[in-house]
Coordinates of C-alpha atoms in Angstrom, one line a residue:
X1 CA 75.2 111.2 88.5
X2 CA 76.0 112.1 92.1
X3 CA 78.1 109.0 92.3
X4 CA 80.0 109.8 89.2
X5 CA 80.7 113.5 89.8
X6 CA 80.5 113.6 93.6
X7 CA 78.3 116.0 95.7
X8 CA 79.2 119.6 95.8
X9 CA 80.2 120.9 99.2
X10 CA 77.5 122.5 101.2
X11 CA 78.1 126.2 102.1
X12 CA 79.8 126.8 105.5
X13 CA 77.3 128.4 107.9
X14 CA 78.9 128.0 111.4
X15 CA 82.3 128.1 113.1
X16 CA 81.9 124.3 113.8
X17 CA 81.3 123.5 110.2
X18 CA 84.3 125.6 109.1
X19 CA 86.7 123.9 111.5
X20 CA 85.4 120.4 110.6
X21 CA 86.0 121.2 106.9
X22 CA 89.5 122.5 107.8
X23 CA 90.3 119.4 109.8
X24 CA 89.4 117.2 106.8
X25 CA 91.9 119.2 104.6
X26 CA 94.5 120.1 107.2
X27 CA 97.2 117.7 106.1
X28 CA 97.1 118.8 102.5
X29 CA 97.1 122.5 103.7
X30 CA 100.0 121.9 106.0
X31 CA 102.1 120.4 103.1
X32 CA 101.3 123.4 100.9
X33 CA 102.3 126.0 103.5
X34 CA 105.4 124.0 104.5
X35 CA 106.6 123.7 101.0
X36 CA 105.5 127.2 100.0
X37 CA 104.4 126.1 96.6
X38 CA 101.1 126.9 95.0
X39 CA 100.0 128.6 98.2
X40 CA 97.9 131.2 96.4
X41 CA 95.8 128.9 94.3
X42 CA 95.6 125.8 96.5
X43 CA 95.4 127.5 100.0
X44 CA 94.7 131.2 100.0
X45 CA 91.9 131.0 97.3
X46 CA 90.3 127.9 98.8
X47 CA 90.4 129.2 102.4
X48 CA 89.1 132.6 101.4
X49 CA 86.1 131.0 99.6
X50 CA 85.1 129.1 102.7
X51 CA 85.6 132.0 105.0
X52 CA 83.4 134.2 102.8
X53 CA 80.7 131.5 103.0
X54 CA 80.8 131.9 106.8
X55 CA 80.8 135.7 106.6
X56 CA 82.4 138.6 104.8
X57 CA 85.2 140.5 106.5
X58 CA 87.6 137.7 107.5
X59 CA 91.2 138.0 106.3
X60 CA 94.3 136.0 107.2
X61 CA 98.0 135.6 106.9
X62 CA 99.9 132.3 106.9
X63 CA 103.4 130.8 107.1
X64 CA 105.6 128.6 109.1
X65 CA 105.8 129.7 112.7
X66 CA 108.8 127.4 113.3
X67 CA 110.3 124.3 111.7
X68 CA 107.2 122.2 112.5
X69 CA 104.2 124.5 113.0
X70 CA 102.2 126.3 110.4
X71 CA 100.3 129.3 111.6
X72 CA 97.2 131.2 110.4
X73 CA 96.7 134.7 111.8
X74 CA 93.0 135.8 111.2
X75 CA 92.4 139.5 111.0
X76 CA 89.6 142.0 110.6
X77 CA 91.9 144.2 108.5
X78 CA 91.0 147.3 110.5
X79 CA 87.2 146.9 110.4
X80 CA 86.0 147.3 114.0
X81 CA 82.6 145.6 113.5
X82 CA 84.3 142.3 112.5
X83 CA 86.7 142.1 115.4
X84 CA 84.4 140.1 117.7
X85 CA 83.8 137.5 114.9
X86 CA 87.5 137.0 114.4
X87 CA 87.8 136.4 118.1
X88 CA 85.0 133.9 118.0
X89 CA 86.4 132.0 115.0
X90 CA 89.7 131.5 116.6
X91 CA 88.2 130.7 120.0
X92 CA 86.2 127.9 118.2
X93 CA 89.4 126.4 116.6
X94 CA 90.2 122.8 117.6
X95 CA 93.6 121.7 118.7
X96 CA 95.3 120.4 115.5
X97 CA 98.9 119.0 115.7
X98 CA 101.4 121.2 113.9
X99 CA 98.9 124.1 113.5
X100 CA 98.7 127.5 115.4
X101 CA 95.6 129.7 115.0
X102 CA 95.8 133.3 116.2
X103 CA 93.5 136.3 116.3
X104 CA 94.9 139.6 115.0
X105 CA 98.4 140.5 114.0
X106 CA 100.6 140.4 117.1
X107 CA 102.9 143.1 118.3
X108 CA 106.5 142.5 117.1
X109 CA 109.9 143.5 118.4
X110 CA 110.6 146.9 116.9
X111 CA 114.1 145.8 116.2
X112 CA 112.8 143.2 113.7
X113 CA 110.4 145.5 111.8
X114 CA 111.3 146.9 108.5
X115 CA 108.6 147.8 106.0
X116 CA 109.5 148.6 102.4
X117 CA 107.2 150.3 99.9
X118 CA 108.6 151.4 96.5
X119 CA 111.8 153.3 97.3
X120 CA 110.9 153.9 101.0
X121 CA 111.9 152.0 104.1
X122 CA 110.2 152.4 107.4
X123 CA 111.9 151.4 110.6
X124 CA 112.7 152.6 114.1
X125 CA 115.6 154.8 112.8
X126 CA 113.6 157.0 110.5
X127 CA 110.3 157.5 112.3
X128 CA 109.7 159.7 115.4
X129 CA 106.4 161.0 117.0
X130 CA 104.9 163.5 119.2
X131 CA 101.3 163.8 120.7
X132 CA 99.1 166.8 120.3
X133 CA 97.4 167.9 123.5
X134 CA 93.9 169.3 123.0
X135 CA 92.7 171.7 125.7
X136 CA 89.0 171.0 125.2
X137 CA 89.5 167.3 124.2
X138 CA 92.0 166.1 126.8
X139 CA 91.3 162.4 126.3
X140 CA 92.0 162.4 122.6
X141 CA 95.1 160.4 121.7
X142 CA 96.3 162.4 118.6
X143 CA 99.6 161.1 117.3
X144 CA 101.8 162.8 114.7
X145 CA 104.3 160.4 113.1
X146 CA 107.3 162.2 111.7
X147 CA 109.0 160.5 108.8
X148 CA 112.6 161.7 108.4
X149 CA 112.6 161.1 104.6
X150 CA 109.2 162.7 104.0
X151 CA 108.3 164.0 100.5
X152 CA 105.0 165.8 100.1
X153 CA 104.4 164.3 96.6
X154 CA 104.4 160.8 98.1
X155 CA 102.3 161.6 101.2
X156 CA 99.7 158.8 100.7
X157 CA 102.4 156.2 100.1
X158 CA 104.3 157.3 103.2
X159 CA 101.1 157.4 105.3
X160 CA 100.4 153.8 104.3
X161 CA 103.9 152.7 105.1
X162 CA 103.7 154.4 108.6
X163 CA 100.4 152.7 109.2
X164 CA 101.7 149.2 108.3
X165 CA 104.7 149.8 110.5
X166 CA 102.6 150.8 113.5
X167 CA 100.2 147.8 112.9
X168 CA 103.3 145.5 113.2
X169 CA 104.8 147.4 116.1
X170 CA 101.8 147.8 118.3
X171 CA 99.8 144.9 117.2
X172 CA 96.5 145.1 115.2
X173 CA 94.0 145.3 118.0
X174 CA 96.1 147.8 120.1
X175 CA 96.6 150.0 117.0
X176 CA 92.8 150.2 116.3
X177 CA 91.9 150.7 120.0
X178 CA 94.5 153.1 121.4
X179 CA 95.1 155.7 118.7
X180 CA 92.3 158.1 118.0
X181 CA 93.9 160.2 115.3
X182 CA 97.1 159.7 113.3
X183 CA 98.7 162.1 110.9
X184 CA 102.1 162.2 109.1
X185 CA 104.5 165.1 109.0
X186 CA 108.0 166.0 107.9
X187 CA 110.9 167.0 110.2
X188 CA 110.6 170.5 109.0
X189 CA 106.8 170.8 109.8
X190 CA 107.1 169.2 113.3
X191 CA 105.8 171.5 116.0
X192 CA 106.8 169.6 119.1
X193 CA 109.9 167.9 120.5
X194 CA 110.4 164.6 118.7
X195 CA 110.2 161.3 120.6
X196 CA 111.7 158.0 119.3
X197 CA 109.0 155.8 117.9
X198 CA 110.3 153.0 120.2
X199 CA 108.7 155.0 123.0
X200 CA 105.2 155.0 121.5
X201 CA 104.1 151.7 123.0
X202 CA 104.8 152.9 126.6
X203 CA 103.1 156.3 125.9
X204 CA 99.9 154.5 124.7
X205 CA 99.9 152.2 127.7
X206 CA 100.1 155.2 130.0
X207 CA 97.4 157.0 128.2
X208 CA 95.1 154.0 128.2
X209 CA 95.6 153.4 131.9
X210 CA 94.9 157.1 132.7
X211 CA 91.7 156.9 130.5
X212 CA 90.4 153.7 132.2
X213 CA 90.9 155.1 135.7
X214 CA 89.1 158.3 134.8
X215 CA 86.0 156.7 133.3
X216 CA 85.8 153.3 135.0
X217 CA 82.3 152.5 136.1
X218 CA 80.6 155.4 134.3
X219 CA 76.9 154.5 133.5
X220 CA 74.0 156.6 132.2
X221 CA 70.3 156.5 132.6
X222 CA 68.3 158.4 130.0
X223 CA 64.9 158.0 131.5
X224 CA 64.6 161.7 132.5
X225 CA 66.4 163.1 129.5
X226 CA 65.1 165.9 127.3
X227 CA 64.4 164.7 123.7
X228 CA 63.9 167.2 120.9
X229 CA 62.3 166.8 117.5
X230 CA 64.1 168.5 114.6
X231 CA 63.1 169.1 111.1
X232 CA 64.8 170.5 108.0
X233 CA 64.6 170.6 104.2
X234 CA 67.3 169.0 102.1
X235 CA 68.8 170.5 99.1
X236 CA 66.7 168.3 96.9
X237 CA 63.5 169.7 98.5
X238 CA 62.7 166.5 100.6
X239 CA 62.2 166.5 104.3
X240 CA 64.4 165.5 107.2
X241 CA 63.0 164.5 110.6
X242 CA 65.2 163.8 113.6
X243 CA 64.8 162.9 117.3
X244 CA 67.8 163.9 119.5
X245 CA 68.6 163.3 123.1
X246 CA 69.5 166.9 123.9
X247 CA 70.6 166.1 127.4
X248 CA 73.2 163.6 126.2
X249 CA 74.6 166.2 123.7
X250 CA 75.4 168.4 126.7
X251 CA 76.9 165.6 128.8
X252 CA 80.5 166.3 130.0
X253 CA 81.6 162.6 130.0
X254 CA 81.2 161.8 126.4
X255 CA 84.6 160.2 126.1
X256 CA 83.4 157.4 128.4
X257 CA 81.4 156.1 125.5
X258 CA 83.9 156.5 122.6
X259 CA 82.6 154.1 120.0
X260 CA 79.8 155.3 117.7
X261 CA 77.4 152.8 116.2
X262 CA 75.9 154.1 113.0
X263 CA 73.0 152.1 111.5
X264 CA 71.4 152.7 108.1
X265 CA 68.0 151.3 107.2
X266 CA 66.9 151.9 103.6
X267 CA 63.2 152.1 102.8
X268 CA 61.0 153.1 99.8
X269 CA 59.7 156.6 100.8
X270 CA 57.0 158.9 99.5
X271 CA 58.2 160.3 96.1
X272 CA 57.7 164.0 97.2
X273 CA 58.9 163.9 100.7
X274 CA 61.3 161.0 100.9
X275 CA 59.6 160.0 104.2
X276 CA 58.1 156.6 105.0
X277 CA 54.3 155.9 104.9
X278 CA 52.6 155.0 108.1
X279 CA 53.1 151.2 107.7
X280 CA 56.8 151.6 106.9
X281 CA 57.3 154.0 109.8
X282 CA 55.9 151.4 112.2
X283 CA 58.2 148.8 110.7
X284 CA 61.2 151.0 111.1
X285 CA 60.2 151.7 114.7
X286 CA 60.0 147.9 115.3
X287 CA 63.6 147.5 114.1
X288 CA 64.8 150.3 116.4
X289 CA 62.9 148.9 119.4
X290 CA 64.5 145.4 118.7
X291 CA 67.9 147.1 118.8
X292 CA 67.2 149.1 121.9
X293 CA 65.9 146.0 123.7
X294 CA 69.4 144.6 123.6
X295 CA 71.5 147.7 123.7
X296 CA 70.4 149.4 127.0
X297 CA 71.7 152.8 128.2
X298 CA 72.5 151.5 131.7
X299 CA 74.7 148.8 130.1
X300 CA 76.7 151.4 128.2
X301 CA 74.9 151.8 124.9
X302 CA 73.3 155.3 124.5
X303 CA 70.8 156.0 121.8
X304 CA 71.8 159.6 120.9
X305 CA 69.9 160.4 117.8
X306 CA 68.0 159.1 114.8
X307 CA 67.1 160.9 111.5
X308 CA 64.7 159.9 108.8
X309 CA 65.2 161.4 105.3
X310 CA 65.6 160.6 101.7
X311 CA 64.6 156.9 101.9
X312 CA 66.9 156.1 104.8
X313 CA 66.5 155.8 108.6
X314 CA 69.8 156.4 110.4
X315 CA 70.2 155.5 114.1
X316 CA 73.1 156.4 116.2
X317 CA 74.4 155.0 119.5
X318 CA 77.4 156.0 121.6
X319 CA 78.9 152.8 123.2
X320 CA 81.4 151.9 125.9
X321 CA 82.7 149.0 123.8
X322 CA 82.2 147.6 120.3
X323 CA 81.8 143.8 120.6
X324 CA 78.2 143.5 121.7
X325 CA 76.9 146.1 119.2
X326 CA 78.6 144.1 116.5
X327 CA 76.8 141.0 117.6
X328 CA 73.4 142.6 118.0
X329 CA 73.4 144.3 114.7
X330 CA 74.6 141.2 113.0
X331 CA 71.6 139.4 114.4
X332 CA 69.2 142.2 113.6
X333 CA 70.5 142.5 110.0
X334 CA 69.7 138.8 109.4
X335 CA 66.4 138.9 111.1
X336 CA 65.0 141.6 108.9
X337 CA 66.9 140.7 105.7
X338 CA 63.7 139.6 103.9
X339 CA 62.5 143.1 103.7
X340 CA 65.4 145.6 104.0
X341 CA 69.2 145.6 103.7
X342 CA 70.4 147.0 107.0
X343 CA 74.0 148.3 107.1
X344 CA 76.1 149.5 110.1
X345 CA 79.5 150.6 111.0
X346 CA 81.4 151.2 114.2
X347 CA 84.1 153.8 114.7
X348 CA 85.8 155.7 117.4
X349 CA 84.7 159.3 118.1
X350 CA 85.5 160.2 121.8
X351 CA 84.0 163.7 121.6
X352 CA 81.0 162.8 119.4
X353 CA 81.8 165.1 116.6
X354 CA 79.4 163.0 114.6
X355 CA 76.5 164.6 116.3
X356 CA 77.6 168.3 115.9
X357 CA 75.0 168.8 113.2
X358 CA 72.2 168.0 115.7
X359 CA 73.1 170.9 118.1
X360 CA 70.6 173.7 118.2
X361 CA 71.6 177.4 118.6

């Protein structure tokens, strides 16, 4: 039967296996991309299936880079925790004649960018910007994009168009890394002098250089910190317990660790309280200890708080960067997958607003 029907492909489980599979099929894929026929069914769907076998969160664009080279641009589609894996995938790519493999959408010449969505066009001629300066949050890069043809009833559509334009203008990784907040406004509602959008890249380079110089080399040792135990009652009557590094919450250099790692570990709690029993509590602590053994404070990963409530343990780190936390949590998630479905996310929050609920007084 195997000889008649052939053997079904084994699932892809490593970068090496993915690229071996791609090399086997590359001539067929090249012809499909070059001729631009049946690209969706014979290339996009096939490649997507194999990438999902490897891991969820890989996206890609493809086309002819020039007359003889097909290109695939792999992207995390804005999800920070997948960035490091996109980089690893591309780094593992072999040299294949007539193929180019790239990580993340590159920055494009602003003169060549024109995004169309419904009846709207977004280009350098109808978008301006200004930055909001925050007295108590001076390191925040808060950008207001002013769209000259703004209509309030189409705000969401316009905001999406602006985001796509900036993604192409700045490049995917720079867009994710260098803008903390982005809002969209009309000409009438602008509160500062407008700057041509073509100047945004230079502005962000200057702000990033200033930020790096200010916080270069900052390290923190929490050995002598003051930790506080908190408790509360939820609206459903169940209990919440939290442990917070109170010293860290008063630290005046929070922005040096701008990436927040939020980990959620579900468990089956006691019906009345929502808290874990003794055995489960020890198991949750084992997971947290495994994470902390790899994400150390002196290396730039600060365990700020944890809370346990309503069948979920949540652990929070503030991090100098996001690549190592992504790798560590990916490993931890797999290690404990037989008993619990650990989930995590990574996002930027320079002034740790995430932890405001833990402040006392």
